[in-house]
XYZ file of C-alpha atoms in Angstrom:
671
model
C 2.278 -21.589 17.972
C 2.426 -17.914 19.039
C -0.317 -15.708 17.564
C 0.917 -13.899 14.683
C -0.522 -9.818 13.303
C -0.206 -7.501 10.621
C 1.001 -4.252 11.383
C 2.489 -2.411 8.803
C 1.920 -2.634 5.305
C 3.627 -1.066 1.868
C 3.278 -1.548 -1.664
C 4.206 0.120 -5.263
C 2.243 -0.917 -7.611
C 0.793 1.105 -11.413
C 0.342 4.412 -10.954
C 0.409 3.564 -6.603
C 2.012 4.437 -4.270
C 1.449 3.372 -0.712
C -1.386 1.287 0.592
C -4.414 4.148 0.192
C -3.278 4.556 -3.354
C -3.883 1.585 -4.195
C -7.134 0.901 -2.452
C -8.043 4.403 -3.494
C -7.975 2.904 -7.610
C -9.709 -0.754 -6.589
C -12.341 1.307 -4.792
C -12.635 3.724 -8.669
C -12.512 0.514 -10.349
C -9.556 1.961 -12.750
C -8.139 -0.088 -15.082
C -3.837 0.464 -15.108
C -2.997 -1.699 -17.831
C -1.845 0.481 -21.321
C 0.058 -0.249 -24.395
C 3.522 -0.774 -23.637
C 5.516 2.330 -24.848
C 8.552 3.189 -25.393
C 8.173 4.729 -21.679
C 8.263 0.810 -19.940
C 11.156 -0.196 -22.817
C 13.023 2.682 -22.453
C 16.516 0.420 -22.029
C 16.411 -1.340 -25.133
C 17.138 0.472 -27.999
C 15.224 2.566 -30.126
C 15.827 0.297 -33.362
C 15.513 -2.688 -31.125
C 12.320 -1.380 -30.601
C 10.732 -0.731 -33.156
C 11.378 -4.729 -34.489
C 9.715 -5.695 -31.324
C 5.417 -6.797 -32.249
C 3.929 -3.852 -29.357
C 0.443 -4.947 -29.430
C 1.161 -6.052 -25.777
C -0.157 -3.889 -22.995
C 0.791 -3.926 -19.489
C 0.204 -2.529 -15.889
C 3.480 -1.411 -15.214
C 5.307 1.533 -13.551
C 5.606 5.493 -15.307
C 9.096 6.998 -15.428
C 7.441 9.339 -13.273
C 6.802 7.174 -10.351
C 10.457 5.074 -10.834
C 12.003 8.536 -10.069
C 10.194 9.600 -7.271
C 10.547 6.049 -5.620
C 14.163 6.393 -6.851
C 14.286 9.740 -5.332
C 13.177 8.928 -2.199
C 15.419 5.466 -0.749
C 18.198 7.371 -2.552
C 18.825 4.203 -4.491
C 19.616 5.556 -8.641
C 18.510 4.311 -11.341
C 21.445 3.925 -12.537
C 22.874 1.842 -9.682
C 20.419 0.285 -8.331
C 17.377 -1.577 -10.275
C 13.310 -1.467 -10.555
C 13.020 -4.090 -8.717
C 15.234 -3.243 -5.449
C 14.205 0.088 -5.758
C 10.482 -0.741 -5.096
C 11.230 -3.770 -3.023
C 13.327 -0.881 -1.049
C 10.051 1.667 -1.001
C 7.833 -1.118 0.304
C 9.843 -2.097 3.164
C 9.898 0.758 4.309
C 6.573 1.922 3.989
C 5.333 -1.024 6.079
C 8.575 -0.477 8.961
C 6.597 3.792 8.923
C 5.619 4.499 12.849
C 7.493 1.138 14.005
C 8.790 1.810 17.477
C 12.544 2.089 17.086
C 12.761 -0.117 20.176
C 10.587 -2.973 18.340
C 12.935 -2.485 15.363
C 15.753 -3.752 16.697
C 15.735 -7.160 17.498
C 15.646 -10.503 15.774
C 14.080 -10.298 12.260
C 14.377 -10.252 8.571
C 13.334 -10.613 4.922
C 10.921 -12.905 2.696
C 9.823 -12.274 -0.918
C 8.228 -14.194 -2.703
C 9.767 -13.572 -6.547
C 9.491 -16.013 -9.373
C 11.627 -14.037 -11.608
C 15.032 -11.679 -10.976
C 14.759 -7.940 -12.944
C 14.683 -7.114 -16.959
C 17.440 -6.013 -16.051
C 18.859 -9.896 -15.540
C 17.049 -9.977 -19.521
C 18.712 -7.813 -20.818
C 22.374 -7.637 -19.278
C 21.434 -11.199 -21.037
C 21.006 -10.148 -24.101
C 24.154 -7.731 -23.977
C 26.440 -10.444 -23.255
C 24.622 -11.885 -26.232
C 25.880 -9.549 -28.553
C 29.362 -10.302 -28.033
C 29.092 -14.386 -27.915
C 27.577 -14.054 -31.648
C 29.733 -11.106 -33.065
C 32.893 -13.305 -31.976
C 31.923 -16.479 -33.521
C 29.968 -14.809 -36.275
C 33.761 -13.230 -36.995
C 34.968 -15.835 -36.348
C 32.281 -17.917 -39.667
C 32.502 -14.985 -42.294
C 34.445 -12.701 -43.510
C 35.339 -9.427 -40.918
C 34.677 -7.503 -44.677
C 30.889 -8.724 -44.533
C 29.489 -5.485 -44.410
C 25.922 -7.267 -42.734
C 27.806 -8.064 -39.915
C 30.101 -5.099 -39.545
C 26.692 -3.630 -39.276
C 24.829 -5.193 -36.903
C 27.726 -5.063 -34.916
C 27.346 -0.850 -34.850
C 23.724 -1.100 -34.167
C 24.576 -3.734 -31.176
C 27.503 -2.183 -30.261
C 25.963 1.885 -30.453
C 22.947 -0.089 -28.216
C 24.935 -1.809 -24.614
C 24.719 -0.422 -21.400
C 27.200 -0.393 -18.596
C 24.891 -0.722 -15.880
C 23.697 -4.253 -17.101
C 26.983 -5.391 -17.606
C 26.997 -5.613 -13.689
C 27.534 -9.393 -12.199
C 25.582 -8.043 -9.554
C 22.573 -7.861 -10.962
C 22.289 -11.566 -12.140
C 21.112 -12.679 -8.667
C 18.059 -10.939 -6.895
C 19.382 -11.925 -3.622
C 21.813 -9.796 -3.192
C 19.895 -7.046 -4.294
C 17.792 -8.214 -1.285
C 21.243 -8.069 0.857
C 21.973 -4.534 0.569
C 18.363 -3.928 1.339
C 18.401 -6.108 4.811
C 21.842 -3.993 4.907
C 20.080 -0.313 4.960
C 17.500 -1.879 6.672
C 19.485 -2.863 9.441
C 18.079 -6.202 9.856
C 19.383 -9.428 11.412
C 18.863 -12.148 9.431
C 19.134 -12.662 5.558
C 17.110 -12.354 3.137
C 15.133 -15.228 1.518
C 13.842 -15.454 -1.758
C 10.765 -18.211 -1.913
C 9.777 -19.217 -5.795
C 6.682 -20.529 -5.884
C 5.859 -19.648 -9.442
C 2.550 -17.217 -9.660
C 2.303 -18.426 -5.075
C 5.383 -17.950 -4.369
C 3.800 -14.366 -1.716
C 1.851 -16.560 0.283
C 4.398 -19.415 -0.301
C 6.834 -16.634 1.655
C 4.086 -15.582 3.842
C 3.895 -19.464 4.578
C 7.409 -19.276 5.995
C 7.736 -16.224 7.284
C 4.478 -16.767 9.571
C 6.168 -20.074 10.973
C 9.860 -18.493 11.275
C 7.549 -15.658 13.516
C 4.726 -17.977 14.871
C 7.370 -20.378 16.367
C 9.414 -17.395 18.040
C 12.500 -18.137 15.487
C 12.443 -14.078 14.679
C 10.796 -12.135 16.716
C 8.691 -10.069 13.273
C 9.246 -10.416 9.520
C 8.846 -8.332 5.838
C 7.058 -10.313 3.777
C 5.564 -10.422 0.691
C 6.294 -9.925 -3.548
C 7.458 -8.497 -5.611
C 7.558 -8.223 -9.252
C 9.726 -5.888 -12.402
C 10.316 -8.449 -15.408
C 8.250 -7.002 -17.924
C 10.697 -7.572 -20.352
C 10.173 -9.715 -24.385
C 10.405 -12.216 -23.427
C 8.141 -12.836 -20.469
C 5.252 -11.366 -22.625
C 6.234 -14.520 -25.622
C 6.826 -16.886 -22.861
C 2.785 -16.551 -22.428
C 1.325 -15.961 -26.150
C 3.906 -19.500 -25.906
C 0.951 -21.381 -24.249
C -2.387 -19.725 -24.947
C -2.612 -17.313 -21.879
C -1.843 -13.958 -22.877
C -4.602 -11.862 -23.260
C -5.781 -10.342 -26.915
C -8.581 -8.236 -26.882
C -10.861 -8.744 -22.350
C -9.167 -10.405 -19.786
C -12.303 -9.959 -17.277
C -11.560 -12.785 -14.280
C -14.402 -15.262 -13.869
C -16.867 -13.913 -16.961
C -17.468 -15.860 -19.425
C -16.423 -13.862 -22.428
C -12.569 -12.802 -20.629
C -10.463 -14.259 -22.941
C -6.792 -14.415 -20.972
C -3.888 -12.264 -18.152
C -2.465 -9.432 -18.828
C 1.330 -8.543 -16.710
C 1.442 -6.006 -14.129
C 4.238 -5.352 -12.196
C 4.861 -3.634 -8.424
C 6.117 -4.734 -5.029
C 3.801 -5.014 -1.761
C 4.903 -5.978 1.253
C 3.763 -7.054 5.099
C 5.236 -6.128 8.936
C 4.429 -9.592 10.405
C 4.997 -9.661 14.330
C 3.798 -11.938 17.409
C 0.782 -10.773 19.074
C 2.495 -8.305 21.369
C -0.314 -7.179 24.661
C 2.113 -4.212 25.495
C 1.469 -2.898 22.529
C -0.137 0.422 22.962
C -3.884 0.932 21.145
C -2.214 3.070 18.186
C 0.059 0.055 17.421
C -3.462 -1.936 17.216
C -2.774 -5.253 15.073
C -3.917 -4.415 11.567
C -5.081 -8.075 10.802
C -4.647 -11.480 12.311
C -2.876 -14.259 10.421
C -5.153 -17.404 10.644
C -3.627 -19.399 8.719
C -1.567 -20.526 5.568
C -1.617 -23.431 3.874
C -0.382 -25.139 0.311
C -0.456 -27.849 -1.561
C 1.488 -29.651 -5.039
C -0.971 -30.994 -7.557
C 1.032 -34.206 -7.800
C 0.534 -36.530 -10.436
C -1.408 -35.042 -12.680
C -1.760 -35.211 -16.557
C 0.035 -31.629 -16.622
C 2.214 -30.303 -14.474
C 1.237 -27.295 -16.184
C -2.303 -27.154 -15.635
C -4.388 -26.434 -12.880
C -5.792 -28.985 -10.593
C -9.028 -28.488 -8.190
C -8.211 -31.269 -6.357
C -5.283 -29.932 -5.764
C -6.701 -26.112 -5.036
C -8.743 -28.148 -2.668
C -6.569 -29.641 -0.498
C -4.816 -26.015 -0.061
C -8.043 -24.964 0.774
C -9.224 -27.673 2.928
C -5.483 -27.250 5.244
C -6.148 -23.632 5.725
C -9.663 -24.217 6.934
C -8.483 -26.530 8.772
C -8.172 -25.384 12.469
C -10.634 -22.494 12.076
C -13.449 -22.132 14.027
C -15.429 -19.406 11.603
C -16.260 -19.193 7.742
C -15.109 -16.891 5.232
C -16.501 -13.695 4.521
C -15.439 -13.022 0.896
C -11.974 -14.030 -0.966
C -9.377 -12.974 -3.288
C -8.952 -14.547 -5.738
C -6.074 -16.068 -8.244
C -8.385 -15.223 -10.519
C -5.956 -14.472 -13.886
C -8.606 -14.046 -16.514
C -7.483 -17.042 -18.502
C -10.357 -19.433 -19.292
C -9.264 -22.881 -17.556
C -7.823 -21.133 -15.060
C -10.978 -19.344 -14.280
C -12.919 -22.111 -14.397
C -11.093 -24.636 -12.380
C -11.042 -22.285 -9.553
C -14.651 -21.540 -9.704
C -15.288 -25.336 -9.590
C -12.591 -25.297 -6.818
C -13.846 -23.072 -4.289
C -17.852 -23.592 -5.058
C -17.077 -27.814 -3.872
C -14.944 -26.789 -0.911
C -17.162 -24.541 -0.159
C -20.424 -26.506 -0.443
C -22.990 -23.866 -2.777
C -22.697 -21.700 0.302
C -21.991 -17.836 -1.051
C -19.724 -15.270 -0.779
C -18.836 -12.676 -2.016
C -15.801 -13.784 -4.449
C -13.613 -10.795 -6.871
C -9.403 -10.787 -8.287
C -7.541 -7.863 -8.909
C -6.399 -9.101 -11.503
C -8.023 -7.157 -14.448
C -7.705 -3.823 -12.724
C -3.427 -4.511 -11.770
C -3.460 -6.477 -13.861
C -1.059 -10.404 -12.854
C 1.765 -9.359 -11.241
C 3.076 -13.234 -10.970
C 5.514 -13.573 -8.267
C 3.964 -10.843 -6.430
C 0.199 -11.724 -7.191
C -0.816 -13.003 -3.895
C 0.419 -9.552 -1.331
C -1.158 -8.122 -3.741
C -4.365 -9.927 -2.470
C -3.739 -10.235 0.892
C -3.223 -5.662 0.748
C -6.838 -5.317 -0.464
C -7.856 -7.681 1.873
C -5.923 -5.714 4.279
C -8.378 -2.884 3.273
C -11.424 -3.996 3.566
C -10.829 -5.367 7.024
C -9.837 -2.598 7.420
C -12.998 0.271 6.201
C -15.563 -2.708 6.035
C -15.961 -2.265 2.033
C -16.736 -4.438 -0.741
C -14.864 -2.945 -3.400
C -17.265 -2.898 -6.373
C -16.203 -4.942 -9.815
C -18.721 -3.343 -11.983
C -17.370 -5.130 -15.371
C -18.680 -8.456 -13.931
C -21.334 -9.281 -16.699
C -21.732 -12.713 -17.453
C -20.190 -14.919 -14.299
C -19.067 -17.975 -14.784
C -20.738 -19.234 -11.419
C -24.136 -17.416 -10.043
C -23.293 -19.568 -6.921
C -20.682 -16.890 -6.519
C -21.951 -12.877 -4.762
C -19.810 -11.623 -6.691
C -19.531 -7.945 -5.217
C -20.909 -5.774 -8.278
C -20.795 -2.569 -6.717
C -18.768 -1.478 -3.039
C -20.666 -1.970 -0.714
C -19.977 -0.965 3.074
C -20.556 -4.594 5.334
C -19.545 -2.758 9.173
C -18.672 -5.525 11.615
C -19.993 -8.391 9.281
C -16.394 -8.365 7.579
C -14.057 -10.985 9.440
C -12.138 -14.105 7.890
C -11.669 -13.588 4.687
C -9.563 -16.188 1.664
C -7.162 -15.250 -0.090
C -5.472 -17.441 -2.660
C -2.019 -17.827 -5.336
C -1.675 -21.065 -7.638
C 1.712 -21.358 -9.725
C 3.004 -23.261 -11.997
C 4.687 -26.652 -12.337
C 1.282 -27.076 -9.486
C 1.311 -24.513 -6.411
C -1.211 -24.172 -4.653
C -1.965 -21.647 -1.313
C -4.250 -20.007 0.330
C -3.759 -17.678 3.208
C -6.591 -16.328 5.320
C -6.841 -13.034 7.995
C -9.178 -12.192 10.526
C -10.689 -8.619 11.738
C -10.869 -10.037 14.843
C -8.372 -12.226 17.137
C -8.369 -16.128 17.142
C -10.351 -17.647 20.442
C -7.323 -18.979 21.373
C -3.465 -19.279 20.452
C -2.881 -21.919 18.818
C -1.383 -24.299 20.637
C 0.998 -26.267 18.278
C 4.004 -27.775 20.500
C 2.179 -30.892 21.502
C 3.142 -31.731 17.399
C 6.641 -30.975 17.397
C 9.356 -34.298 16.798
C 12.753 -35.659 16.266
C 13.573 -34.833 12.747
C 16.194 -37.131 11.037
C 18.481 -37.945 8.234
C 17.180 -40.795 6.069
C 18.993 -40.953 3.109
C 22.016 -38.660 0.983
C 22.619 -38.068 -2.505
C 24.744 -36.944 -5.120
C 25.083 -36.713 -8.746
C 26.938 -34.565 -11.831
C 25.679 -32.708 -13.912
C 28.588 -34.213 -16.798
C 28.213 -37.322 -15.945
C 24.099 -37.616 -15.978
C 22.422 -38.567 -18.990
C 18.411 -38.020 -18.947
C 17.582 -40.551 -21.682
C 16.357 -43.289 -19.595
C 13.618 -41.155 -18.710
C 11.833 -41.706 -22.501
C 12.319 -45.410 -21.763
C 9.083 -47.461 -22.359
C 9.346 -48.939 -19.462
C 10.851 -45.815 -16.974
C 7.414 -45.437 -13.758
C 8.034 -41.633 -14.699
C 8.225 -41.457 -19.116
C 8.647 -38.322 -21.059
C 8.191 -37.926 -24.893
C 11.500 -37.308 -25.944
C 10.403 -34.347 -27.909
C 9.894 -32.823 -23.627
C 12.967 -34.374 -22.830
C 15.241 -32.045 -25.241
C 13.656 -28.810 -23.815
C 13.649 -29.893 -20.303
C 15.785 -28.017 -17.608
C 18.195 -31.109 -17.679
C 18.801 -29.834 -13.197
C 15.314 -30.947 -13.456
C 15.843 -34.678 -14.352
C 19.303 -34.811 -12.516
C 16.797 -33.650 -9.146
C 14.256 -36.075 -10.094
C 17.345 -38.352 -10.277
C 18.987 -37.741 -6.649
C 15.194 -38.198 -5.366
C 14.859 -41.349 -6.987
C 18.729 -42.716 -5.443
C 17.756 -42.344 -2.285
C 14.360 -43.201 -2.391
C 15.630 -46.787 -3.471
C 18.301 -46.395 -0.618
C 15.652 -46.823 2.031
C 14.838 -50.458 0.468
C 11.158 -50.083 0.870
C 8.595 -49.877 -1.527
C 7.165 -46.057 -1.655
C 3.495 -47.262 -2.207
C 3.517 -47.048 1.671
C 5.449 -43.181 2.350
C 2.570 -41.135 3.372
C 2.462 -38.830 -0.450
C 0.226 -36.159 0.929
C 2.215 -35.828 3.744
C 5.869 -34.683 1.781
C 6.932 -31.382 1.442
C 9.589 -30.361 -1.759
C 11.741 -27.824 -1.289
C 15.073 -26.679 -3.705
C 17.737 -24.689 -3.258
C 19.359 -22.374 -6.474
C 19.860 -19.155 -7.545
C 16.532 -17.473 -9.317
C 17.272 -17.063 -13.061
C 17.634 -20.798 -14.983
C 20.818 -21.219 -17.292
C 18.119 -21.545 -19.529
C 16.449 -18.984 -19.687
C 19.437 -17.718 -21.005
C 18.617 -19.410 -24.085
C 15.205 -17.356 -24.414
C 16.949 -14.984 -24.752
C 19.758 -15.754 -26.913
C 16.468 -17.539 -29.064
C 14.653 -13.559 -29.066
C 18.128 -11.865 -29.737
C 18.680 -13.196 -33.140
C 14.609 -12.729 -33.523
C 16.120 -9.337 -34.166
C 19.088 -9.130 -35.665
C 17.379 -11.094 -37.950
C 14.789 -7.950 -38.880
C 17.776 -5.934 -38.223
C 19.705 -7.358 -41.361
C 15.889 -7.538 -43.233
C 14.266 -4.572 -42.594
C 18.526 -1.851 -43.177
C 19.707 -3.985 -45.490
C 19.679 -4.182 -49.272
C 19.528 -7.925 -49.766
C 23.299 -9.426 -51.191
C 25.383 -11.915 -50.637
C 26.525 -10.591 -47.864
C 23.766 -10.080 -46.906
C 22.070 -13.722 -47.040
C 25.347 -15.045 -45.137
C 24.907 -13.275 -42.216
C 21.008 -14.509 -42.136
C 22.034 -18.560 -42.671
C 24.268 -18.023 -40.006
C 21.876 -16.322 -37.683
C 19.480 -19.511 -38.406
C 21.985 -22.398 -37.927
C 22.520 -20.193 -34.807
C 18.786 -20.848 -33.678
C 18.385 -24.704 -34.523
C 20.605 -25.098 -31.435
C 18.223 -23.312 -29.455
C 14.787 -25.104 -28.979
C 11.119 -23.481 -29.755
C 9.617 -20.844 -26.903
C 6.432 -23.600 -25.595
C 5.399 -25.464 -22.540
C 8.239 -26.745 -20.909
C 10.958 -23.975 -22.606
C 8.774 -21.318 -20.957
C 6.953 -21.951 -17.726
C 9.019 -24.961 -16.456
C 12.082 -22.873 -16.550
C 10.970 -21.311 -13.530
C 12.687 -22.999 -10.594
C 9.945 -23.820 -8.473
C 9.549 -26.600 -11.546
C 13.084 -28.253 -9.771
C 10.428 -29.166 -6.962
C 6.985 -29.863 -9.124
C 8.362 -31.777 -10.876
C 9.275 -33.814 -8.570
C 6.312 -33.662 -6.490
C 4.447 -34.881 -10.157
C 7.535 -37.483 -10.750
C 5.423 -39.308 -7.022
C 2.544 -37.904 -6.524
C 3.659 -35.920 -3.858
C 1.035 -33.218 -2.296
C 2.926 -31.142 0.452
C 3.791 -27.685 -0.398
C 6.505 -27.282 -2.928
C 9.873 -24.121 -3.875
C 12.681 -22.927 -4.448
C 14.457 -21.207 -2.139
C 17.646 -18.867 -2.676
C 19.556 -16.885 -0.238
C 22.803 -16.703 -1.497
C 25.410 -19.114 -0.478
C 23.216 -20.327 2.246
C 20.535 -21.230 -0.303
C 20.942 -24.354 1.022
C 21.317 -24.397 4.712
C 18.182 -22.639 4.389
C 16.148 -24.438 2.566
C 16.901 -27.182 5.245
C 16.059 -24.905 8.295
C 12.939 -24.517 6.839
C 12.440 -28.093 5.881
C 13.314 -29.241 9.489
C 11.251 -26.398 11.235
C 8.152 -27.831 9.279
C 8.862 -31.279 10.198
C 9.252 -30.886 13.947
C 5.914 -29.203 14.075
C 3.993 -30.988 12.263
C 3.249 -29.701 9.145
C 4.183 -32.997 7.114
C 5.944 -36.162 7.851
C 8.500 -36.871 4.938
C 10.296 -34.291 3.410
C 12.718 -34.158 -0.118
C 15.808 -31.486 -0.265
C 17.628 -30.960 -3.903
C 20.323 -28.358 -3.684
C 21.630 -27.450 -6.769
C 25.089 -27.349 -7.269
C 26.257 -24.148 -9.762
C 28.206 -20.358 -9.653
C 27.785 -17.337 -11.439
C 30.332 -16.996 -14.107
C 31.047 -13.551 -16.570
C 28.871 -14.758 -19.660
C 26.185 -14.644 -21.339
C 25.178 -17.906 -19.740
C 25.967 -16.715 -15.900
C 24.674 -19.332 -14.256
C 26.104 -22.404 -14.403
C 24.872 -26.107 -12.848
C 27.255 -29.282 -12.414
C 25.152 -30.828 -9.575
C 22.611 -31.712 -7.655
C 22.113 -33.528 -4.522
C 18.969 -34.599 -2.857
C 18.244 -35.481 1.163
C 15.289 -36.895 2.757
C 14.223 -36.175 5.790
C 11.772 -37.671 8.474
C 9.605 -37.229 11.389
C 11.219 -40.011 13.990
C 7.684 -41.601 14.261
C 7.611 -42.173 10.248
C 10.531 -43.497 10.785
C 10.031 -46.422 13.267
C 6.569 -46.845 11.930
C 8.823 -47.586 8.511
C 11.453 -49.781 10.170
C 13.943 -47.000 8.548
C 17.688 -46.486 10.445
C 18.410 -42.972 10.541
C 21.897 -41.437 8.775
C 21.345 -39.367 11.512
C 19.926 -37.341 13.786
C 19.231 -33.317 12.979
C 18.822 -30.218 15.922
C 17.861 -27.199 16.028
C 19.879 -24.442 15.739
C 20.537 -22.325 18.628
C 19.777 -19.282 16.387
């Protein structure tokens, strides 16, 4: 595998246009979160905004910044989402100054993202308004004054731009960016929850290092600060009420943020002029899944340590600093401190997290951490963390003041962990590795061992609640879990059974799981509906006098709400796309990396290509591919899922060891 270098970078974060302003904000210790104002939720009608709890804070992009970058990119808000605009701007920054002959090669955009733009939720809300009013008119007299009042308020607030179908699929916006930038390859969206950016970097490093692409624009983006996103973190007890202080004993939770960070990575090229010298070398990127733990949504020390071990397996140098995940949640921070302390064997190194300043940018969190690490290497400066008065663990020398350490900072680690058991760790360095990493000797043939398929309409998930099921789910949890997760898991169970082997012989630590599905699940529309129904109720209670008409409408709303699961662990963080793969890892104790891939109509083929390359290179012995069969429609539930497919891939030597006859041998595609 060739050396891979970072040669460009760009970003848009709170009060930060470009890497220089981002770095200056870090050095000045600016806390960029503030109460959400009418400005950030300006697209939500005021009468409805006034009914939303307003104590939320976040590090959000101001309308002034959005207007500036919309103008610079030539992408007006009227026709483009916030997500598309900031990704376009960040990519342009990363490519700035790169000679044309280096850009006219094989390359594409790989973006970590766990949510569509929050306009997705607004579009769902508008579609549900129409659905609800239609059903209310059928069940209640059109002369009902409360219904007339509600209809007037809702329809007056609708905006045509939220009705566009292309806003439902984030990969559509990414493909438009790729076309404008004249990238040769289709864009890829990677969802590993809050580990999405580093999962994207792992894939980009694989494609570029193995010569499949010449370069990649890679990073992460997050623009979902809808009311539902705050309710989700509240539901799992993660949202800060007063102090977001990563790794401090007085922290009480996380604060949200938004933004985008993009790196340009290329294979090391001796023809580069000195002025084009690499900013940093990507030494390694590795992931793990927690496997079978007590909870799919709690951090695992063992899972994190496994990601560290894989990332450092071939490194001769030791770390000089870690940009940690550090969200500010008590459980998460303590688990990470313990996992790092154990992995490092008590060795003391500086460690900190920028989330106390920029908030938790979720899908963009790893990209923000990489950009900070890149700036530290360039300036040979550790930024201050003077807020930290009561460290969780004294074993780490957390930097309390700005310190310049010239020519001493070389290898830096960056970590990102996500709901669903995803753990990723990357190492970048100022100096080149001693020699090119040669992993070609580990390359081997890849075969298909099994294939299965099921339809959703004929699927009954109730078997998972039976006492004798090896992966029993409590009936109440089963009601709230996305049925496509249990359907996909059932397909994998079918496929493994068809092998007619004891699964205890499978290499669980060396099994990867990748799913392919559209970002933004049908269950997300249910959460949007639940929040909308709450708003309807508040509007009626505050703007109409108590009357038989009002009571009739409130009863109708309550009847609707009883059909929707309460927002909780399984029905909030549990509906993220990456949890499809995460639940499979949890059921079978698989501990390889796991994530979801979306690449338009080619999602399944793209996911299989990635899985093939990782197995071929020897990153794992066994691979599970699960693809969700789905299409879009113009309703309040735009993503319609009809079934799932599973495919089991393996390296030839594993098939031979287990005496398994392959269905077919996979060939490496030419392109």
